[in-house]
C-alpha positions as YAML, in Angstrom:
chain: A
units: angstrom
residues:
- id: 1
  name: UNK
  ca: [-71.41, 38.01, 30.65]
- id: 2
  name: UNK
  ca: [-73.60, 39.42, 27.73]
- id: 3
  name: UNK
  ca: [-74.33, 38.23, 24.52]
- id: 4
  name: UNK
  ca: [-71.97, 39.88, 22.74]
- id: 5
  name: UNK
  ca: [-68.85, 38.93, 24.73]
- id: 6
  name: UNK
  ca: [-69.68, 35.28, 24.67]
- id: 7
  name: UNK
  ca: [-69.58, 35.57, 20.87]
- id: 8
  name: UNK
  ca: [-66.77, 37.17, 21.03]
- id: 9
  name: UNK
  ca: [-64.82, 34.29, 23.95]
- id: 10
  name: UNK
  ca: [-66.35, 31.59, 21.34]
- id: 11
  name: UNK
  ca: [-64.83, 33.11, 18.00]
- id: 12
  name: UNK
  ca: [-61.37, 33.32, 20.04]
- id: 13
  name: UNK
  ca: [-61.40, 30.03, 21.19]
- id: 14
  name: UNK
  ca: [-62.24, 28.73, 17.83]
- id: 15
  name: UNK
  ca: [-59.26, 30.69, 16.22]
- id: 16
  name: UNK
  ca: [-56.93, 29.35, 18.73]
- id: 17
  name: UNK
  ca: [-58.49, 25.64, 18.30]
- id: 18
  name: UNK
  ca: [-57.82, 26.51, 14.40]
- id: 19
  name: UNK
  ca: [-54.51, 28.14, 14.70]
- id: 20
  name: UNK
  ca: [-53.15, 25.02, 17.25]
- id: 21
  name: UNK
  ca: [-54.49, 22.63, 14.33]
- id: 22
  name: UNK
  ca: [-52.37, 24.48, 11.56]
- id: 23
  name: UNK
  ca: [-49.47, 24.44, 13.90]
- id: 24
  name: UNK
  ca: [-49.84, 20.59, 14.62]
- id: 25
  name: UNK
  ca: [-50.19, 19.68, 10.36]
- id: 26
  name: UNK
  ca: [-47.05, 22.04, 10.01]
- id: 27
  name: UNK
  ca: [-45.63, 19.94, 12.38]
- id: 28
  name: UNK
  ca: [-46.69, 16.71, 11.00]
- id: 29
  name: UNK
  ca: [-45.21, 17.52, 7.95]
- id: 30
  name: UNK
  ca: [-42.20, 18.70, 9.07]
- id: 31
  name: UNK
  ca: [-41.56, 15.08, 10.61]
- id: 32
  name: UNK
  ca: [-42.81, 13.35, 7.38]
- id: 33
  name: UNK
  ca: [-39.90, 15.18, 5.80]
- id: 34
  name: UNK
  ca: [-37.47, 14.85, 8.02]
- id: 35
  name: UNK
  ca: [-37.79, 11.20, 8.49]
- id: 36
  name: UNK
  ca: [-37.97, 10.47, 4.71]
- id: 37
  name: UNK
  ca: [-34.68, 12.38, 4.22]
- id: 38
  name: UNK
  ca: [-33.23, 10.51, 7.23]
- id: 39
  name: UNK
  ca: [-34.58, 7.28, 5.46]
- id: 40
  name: UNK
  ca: [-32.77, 8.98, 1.89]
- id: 41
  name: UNK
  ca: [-29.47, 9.23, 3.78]
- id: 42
  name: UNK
  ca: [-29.53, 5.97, 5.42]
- id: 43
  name: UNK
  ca: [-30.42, 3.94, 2.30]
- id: 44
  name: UNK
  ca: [-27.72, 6.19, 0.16]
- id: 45
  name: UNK
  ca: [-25.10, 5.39, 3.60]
- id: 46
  name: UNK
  ca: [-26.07, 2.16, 2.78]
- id: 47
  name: UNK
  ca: [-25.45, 1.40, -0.59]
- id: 48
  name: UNK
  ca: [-21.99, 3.55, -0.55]
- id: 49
  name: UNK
  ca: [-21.10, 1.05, 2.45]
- id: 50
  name: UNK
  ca: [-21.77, -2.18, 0.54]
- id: 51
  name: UNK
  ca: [-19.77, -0.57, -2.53]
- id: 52
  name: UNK
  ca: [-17.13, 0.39, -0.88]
- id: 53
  name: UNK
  ca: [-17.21, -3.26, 0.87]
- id: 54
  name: UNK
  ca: [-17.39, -4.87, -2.69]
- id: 55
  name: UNK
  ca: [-14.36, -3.14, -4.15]
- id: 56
  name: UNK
  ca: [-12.54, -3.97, -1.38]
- id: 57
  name: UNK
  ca: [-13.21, -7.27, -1.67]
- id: 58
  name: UNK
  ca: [-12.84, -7.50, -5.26]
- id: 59
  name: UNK
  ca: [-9.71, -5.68, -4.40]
- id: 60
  name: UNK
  ca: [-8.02, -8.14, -2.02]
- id: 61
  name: UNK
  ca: [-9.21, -10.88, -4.53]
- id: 62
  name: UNK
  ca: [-7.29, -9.59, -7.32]
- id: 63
  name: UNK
  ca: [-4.23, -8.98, -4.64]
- id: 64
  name: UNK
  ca: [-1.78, -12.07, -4.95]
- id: 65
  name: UNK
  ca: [-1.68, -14.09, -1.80]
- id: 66
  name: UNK
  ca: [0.81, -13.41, 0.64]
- id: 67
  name: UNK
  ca: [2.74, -17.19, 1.19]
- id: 68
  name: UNK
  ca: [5.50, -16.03, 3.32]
- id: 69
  name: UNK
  ca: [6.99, -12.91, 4.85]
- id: 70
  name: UNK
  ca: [10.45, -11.87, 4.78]
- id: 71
  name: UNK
  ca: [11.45, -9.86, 7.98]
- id: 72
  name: UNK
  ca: [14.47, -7.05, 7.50]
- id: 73
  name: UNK
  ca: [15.71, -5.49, 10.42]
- id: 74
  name: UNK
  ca: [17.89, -2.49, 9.21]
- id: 75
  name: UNK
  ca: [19.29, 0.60, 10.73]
- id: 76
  name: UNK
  ca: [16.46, 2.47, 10.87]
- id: 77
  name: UNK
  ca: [14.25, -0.26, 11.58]
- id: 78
  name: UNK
  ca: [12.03, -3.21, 10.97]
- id: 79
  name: UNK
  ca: [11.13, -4.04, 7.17]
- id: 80
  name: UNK
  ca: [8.20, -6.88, 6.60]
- id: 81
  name: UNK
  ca: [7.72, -7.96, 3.19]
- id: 82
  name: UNK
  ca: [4.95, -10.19, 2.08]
- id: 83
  name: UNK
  ca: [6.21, -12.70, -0.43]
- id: 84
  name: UNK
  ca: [3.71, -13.86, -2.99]
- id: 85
  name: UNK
  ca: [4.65, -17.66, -3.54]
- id: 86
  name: UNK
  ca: [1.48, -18.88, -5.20]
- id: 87
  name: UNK
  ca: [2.43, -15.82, -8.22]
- id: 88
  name: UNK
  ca: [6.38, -15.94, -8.57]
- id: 89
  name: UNK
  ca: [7.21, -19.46, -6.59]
- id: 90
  name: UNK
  ca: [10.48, -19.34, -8.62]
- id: 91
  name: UNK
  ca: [11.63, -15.67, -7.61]
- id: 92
  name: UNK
  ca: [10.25, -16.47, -4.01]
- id: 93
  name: UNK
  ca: [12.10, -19.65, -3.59]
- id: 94
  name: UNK
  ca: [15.59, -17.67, -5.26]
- id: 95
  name: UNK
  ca: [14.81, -14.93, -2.27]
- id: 96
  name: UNK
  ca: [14.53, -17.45, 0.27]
- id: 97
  name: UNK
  ca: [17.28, -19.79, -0.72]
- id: 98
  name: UNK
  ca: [19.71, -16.45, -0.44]
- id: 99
  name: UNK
  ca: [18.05, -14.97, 2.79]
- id: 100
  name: UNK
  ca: [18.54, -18.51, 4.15]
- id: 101
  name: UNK
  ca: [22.75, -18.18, 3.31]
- id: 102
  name: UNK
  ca: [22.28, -14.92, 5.33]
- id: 103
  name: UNK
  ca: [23.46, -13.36, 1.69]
- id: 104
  name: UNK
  ca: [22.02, -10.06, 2.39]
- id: 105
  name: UNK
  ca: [22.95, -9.27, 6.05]
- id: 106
  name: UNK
  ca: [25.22, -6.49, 6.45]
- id: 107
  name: UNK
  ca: [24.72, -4.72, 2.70]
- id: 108
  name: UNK
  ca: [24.05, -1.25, 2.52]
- id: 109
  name: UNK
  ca: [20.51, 0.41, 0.78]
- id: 110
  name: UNK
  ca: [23.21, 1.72, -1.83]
- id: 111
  name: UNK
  ca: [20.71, 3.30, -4.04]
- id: 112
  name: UNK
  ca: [18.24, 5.41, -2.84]
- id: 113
  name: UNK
  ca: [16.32, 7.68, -4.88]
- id: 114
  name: UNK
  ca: [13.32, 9.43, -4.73]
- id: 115
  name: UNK
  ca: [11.38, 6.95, -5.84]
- id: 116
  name: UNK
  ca: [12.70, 3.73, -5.13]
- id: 117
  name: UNK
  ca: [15.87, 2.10, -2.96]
- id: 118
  name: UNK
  ca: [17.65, -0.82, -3.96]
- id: 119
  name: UNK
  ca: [19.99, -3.65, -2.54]
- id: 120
  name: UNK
  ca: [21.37, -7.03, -2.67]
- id: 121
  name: UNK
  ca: [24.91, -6.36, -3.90]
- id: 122
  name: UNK
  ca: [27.86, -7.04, -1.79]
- id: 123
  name: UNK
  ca: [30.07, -5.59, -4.65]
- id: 124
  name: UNK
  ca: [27.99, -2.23, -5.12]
- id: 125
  name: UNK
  ca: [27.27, -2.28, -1.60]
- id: 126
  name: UNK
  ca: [31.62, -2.51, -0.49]
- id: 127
  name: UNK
  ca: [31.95, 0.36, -3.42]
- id: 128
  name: UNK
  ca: [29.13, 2.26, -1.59]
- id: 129
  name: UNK
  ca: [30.66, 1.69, 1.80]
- id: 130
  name: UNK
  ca: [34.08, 3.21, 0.24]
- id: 131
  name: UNK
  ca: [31.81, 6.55, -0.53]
- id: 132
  name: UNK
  ca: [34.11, 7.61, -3.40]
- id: 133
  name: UNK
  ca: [37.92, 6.36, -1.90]
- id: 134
  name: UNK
  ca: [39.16, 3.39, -3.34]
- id: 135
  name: UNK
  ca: [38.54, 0.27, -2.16]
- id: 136
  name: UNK
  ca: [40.61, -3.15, -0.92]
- id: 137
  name: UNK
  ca: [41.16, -4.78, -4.35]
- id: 138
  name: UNK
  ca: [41.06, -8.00, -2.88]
- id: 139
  name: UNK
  ca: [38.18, -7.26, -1.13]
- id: 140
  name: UNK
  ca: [36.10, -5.87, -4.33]
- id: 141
  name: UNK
  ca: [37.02, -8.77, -6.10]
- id: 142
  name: UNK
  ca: [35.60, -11.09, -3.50]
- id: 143
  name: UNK
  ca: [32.89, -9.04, -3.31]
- id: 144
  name: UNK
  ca: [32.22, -9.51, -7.19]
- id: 145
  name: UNK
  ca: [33.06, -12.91, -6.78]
- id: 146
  name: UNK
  ca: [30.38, -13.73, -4.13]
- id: 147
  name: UNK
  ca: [27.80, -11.97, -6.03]
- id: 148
  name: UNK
  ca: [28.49, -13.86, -9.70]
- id: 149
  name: UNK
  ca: [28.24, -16.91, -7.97]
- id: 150
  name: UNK
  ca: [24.73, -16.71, -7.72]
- id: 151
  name: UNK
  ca: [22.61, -17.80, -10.72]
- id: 152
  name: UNK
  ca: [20.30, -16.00, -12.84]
- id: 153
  name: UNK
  ca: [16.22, -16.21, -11.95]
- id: 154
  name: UNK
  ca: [13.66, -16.67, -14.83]
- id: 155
  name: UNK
  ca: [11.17, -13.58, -15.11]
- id: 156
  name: UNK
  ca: [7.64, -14.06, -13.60]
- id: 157
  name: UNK
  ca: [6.57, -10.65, -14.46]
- id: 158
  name: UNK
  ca: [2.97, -9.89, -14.14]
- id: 159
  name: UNK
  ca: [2.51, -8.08, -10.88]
- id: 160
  name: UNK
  ca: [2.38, -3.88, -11.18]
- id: 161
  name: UNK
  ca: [4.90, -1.73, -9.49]
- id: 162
  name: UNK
  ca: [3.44, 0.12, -7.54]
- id: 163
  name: UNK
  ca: [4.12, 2.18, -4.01]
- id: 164
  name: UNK
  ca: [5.36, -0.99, -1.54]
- id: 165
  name: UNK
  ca: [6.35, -2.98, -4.32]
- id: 166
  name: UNK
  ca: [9.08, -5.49, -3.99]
- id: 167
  name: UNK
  ca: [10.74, -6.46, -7.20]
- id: 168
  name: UNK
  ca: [14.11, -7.88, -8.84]
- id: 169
  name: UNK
  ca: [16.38, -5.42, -10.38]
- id: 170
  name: UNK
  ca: [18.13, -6.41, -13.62]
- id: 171
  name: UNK
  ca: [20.93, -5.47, -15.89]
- id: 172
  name: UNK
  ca: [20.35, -3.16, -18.64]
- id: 173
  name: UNK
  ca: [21.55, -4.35, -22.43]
- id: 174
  name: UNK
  ca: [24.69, -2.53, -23.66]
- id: 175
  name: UNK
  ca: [22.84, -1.84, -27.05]
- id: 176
  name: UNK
  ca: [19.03, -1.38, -26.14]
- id: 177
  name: UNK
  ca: [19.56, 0.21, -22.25]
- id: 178
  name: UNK
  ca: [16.71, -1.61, -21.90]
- id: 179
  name: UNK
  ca: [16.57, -4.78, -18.99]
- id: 180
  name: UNK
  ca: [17.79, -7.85, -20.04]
- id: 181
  name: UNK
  ca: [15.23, -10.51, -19.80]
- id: 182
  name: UNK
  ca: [15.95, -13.42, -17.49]
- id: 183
  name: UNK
  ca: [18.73, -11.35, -15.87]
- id: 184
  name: UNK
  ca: [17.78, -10.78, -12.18]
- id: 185
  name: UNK
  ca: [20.49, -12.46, -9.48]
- id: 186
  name: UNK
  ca: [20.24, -10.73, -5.98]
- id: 187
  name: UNK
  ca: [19.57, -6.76, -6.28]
- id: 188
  name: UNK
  ca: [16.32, -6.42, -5.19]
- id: 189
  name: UNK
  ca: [14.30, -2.36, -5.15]
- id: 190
  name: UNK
  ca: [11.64, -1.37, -3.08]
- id: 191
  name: UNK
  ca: [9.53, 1.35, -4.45]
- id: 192
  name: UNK
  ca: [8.50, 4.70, -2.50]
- id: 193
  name: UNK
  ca: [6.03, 6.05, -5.64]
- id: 194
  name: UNK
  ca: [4.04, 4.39, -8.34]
- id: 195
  name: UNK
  ca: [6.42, 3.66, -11.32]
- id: 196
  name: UNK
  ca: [4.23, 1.23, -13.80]
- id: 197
  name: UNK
  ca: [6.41, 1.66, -17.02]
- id: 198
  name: UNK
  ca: [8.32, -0.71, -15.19]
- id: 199
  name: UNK
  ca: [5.62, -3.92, -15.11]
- id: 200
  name: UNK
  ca: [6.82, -5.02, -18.25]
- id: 201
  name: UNK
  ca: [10.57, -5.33, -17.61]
- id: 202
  name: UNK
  ca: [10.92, -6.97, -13.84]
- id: 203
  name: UNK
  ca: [9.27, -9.33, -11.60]
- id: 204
  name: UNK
  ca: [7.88, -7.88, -8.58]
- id: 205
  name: UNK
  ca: [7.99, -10.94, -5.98]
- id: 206
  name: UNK
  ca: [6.16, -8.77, -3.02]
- id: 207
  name: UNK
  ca: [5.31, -6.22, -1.24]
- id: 208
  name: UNK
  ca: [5.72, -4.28, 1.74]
- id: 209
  name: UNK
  ca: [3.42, -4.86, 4.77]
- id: 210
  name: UNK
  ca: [4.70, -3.08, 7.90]
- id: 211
  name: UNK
  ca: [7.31, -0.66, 7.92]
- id: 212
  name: UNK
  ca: [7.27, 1.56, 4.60]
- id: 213
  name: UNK
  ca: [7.77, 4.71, 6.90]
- id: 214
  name: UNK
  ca: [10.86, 2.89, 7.49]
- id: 215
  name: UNK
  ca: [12.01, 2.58, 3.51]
- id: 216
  name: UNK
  ca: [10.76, 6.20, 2.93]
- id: 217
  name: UNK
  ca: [13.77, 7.27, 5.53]
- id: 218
  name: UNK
  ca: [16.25, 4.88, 4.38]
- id: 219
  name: UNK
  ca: [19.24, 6.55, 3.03]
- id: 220
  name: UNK
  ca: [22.72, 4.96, 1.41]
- id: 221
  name: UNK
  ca: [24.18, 4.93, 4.56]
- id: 222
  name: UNK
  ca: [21.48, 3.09, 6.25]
- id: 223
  name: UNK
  ca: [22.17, -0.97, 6.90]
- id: 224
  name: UNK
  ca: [20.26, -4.26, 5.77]
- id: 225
  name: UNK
  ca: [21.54, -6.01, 9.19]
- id: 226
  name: UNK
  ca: [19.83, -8.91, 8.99]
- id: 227
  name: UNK
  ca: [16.88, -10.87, 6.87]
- id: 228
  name: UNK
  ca: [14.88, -13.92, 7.86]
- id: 229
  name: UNK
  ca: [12.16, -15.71, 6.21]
- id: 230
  name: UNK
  ca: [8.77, -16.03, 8.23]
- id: 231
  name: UNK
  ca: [6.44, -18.73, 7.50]
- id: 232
  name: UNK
  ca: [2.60, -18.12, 7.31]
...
């Protein structure tokens, strides 16, 4: 080989040694950049996990605690409501007392709405039942009887009703139309949607841990067969 052609074999080899040393710091920095934005999207991963862990926690703190449960097996299905005791121990122990008679079994959800269903009545739940005909007077009046036997229940308002709330409905004044305070007896609502203009006016006693797919499909046909209380 002359000379000139091992000049030539040495400048190649030197522009390959420089071209595989360019290639090696592109890739060097391509890995420095791709680890610091893996490091970037762990560390933001991170701190979004421990936020969202701290408002969930903050969350269930500010939830009322859940004493008791009160178990409703309907027509359509099973009902669990968590009773907050430690928040509204009056209401809770007015629920209880009348779930304990068996004072709700065999009522009808006689109001449903889009927003809320409602029971506890035996009188609105026998004119229900009639769906429009008239009903056994002697029957209504027991009906009335059986419900205006049970006393009144001192407000414990405070809770927020929201979706899954469980609170006591009340009475509204002939003059204001607004609820009377101190008025709730046995109608209790369960609420499908948000409705907070409500939180000052009635106590909500609960709220619903298993089976809201059941209330959503509840209609004024559908039966409160039985409730029971469930210790925790």
């Amino acid at each position: 080989m002359g000379k000139a052609q091992k000049l030539k074999q040495q400048r190649k080899e030197e522009l390959e040694k420089k071209q595989q040393e360019e290639k090696k710091k592109v890739w060097r920095k391509t890995f420095i950049i791709i680890v610091s934005l893996l490091t970037v999207a762990v560390t933001v991963g991170l701190v979004l996990l421990v936020n969202y862990m701290k408002e969930e926690e903050e969350k269930q703190e500010s939830e009322p605690k859940v004493t008791a449960e009160m178990v409703m097996e309907t027509s359509r299905g099973e009902i669990v409501v968590g009773l907050y005791g430690d928040d509204t121990p009056q209401t809770v122990q007015h629920i209880t007392n009348l779930v304990g008679q068996g004072f709700y079994d065999g009522l009808l959800w006689y109001r449903v709405e889009d927003f809320v269903v409602q029971t506890g009545s035996h009188y609105q739940s026998l004119l229900a039942e009639s769906a429009g005909a008239e009903p056994d007077e002697a029957k209504l009046q027991e009906a009335f009887l059986k419900d205006q036997e049970v006393g009144v229940v001192i407000d414990e308002i405070g809770q927020s009703n929201l979706r899954g709330a469980v609170g006591m409905a009340k009475p509204s004044d002939p003059e204001t139309q607004l609820p009377q305070a101190n008025s709730a007896t046995t109608d209790f609502y369960i609420l499908k949607q948000d409705s907070t203009q409500l939180d000052q006016y009635f106590t909500v006693f609960g709220r619903v841990i298993s089976g809201m797919d059941i209330v959503d499909q509840l209609e004024s046909t559908d039966v409160l067969i039985r409730a029971t209380i469930r210790e925790k």
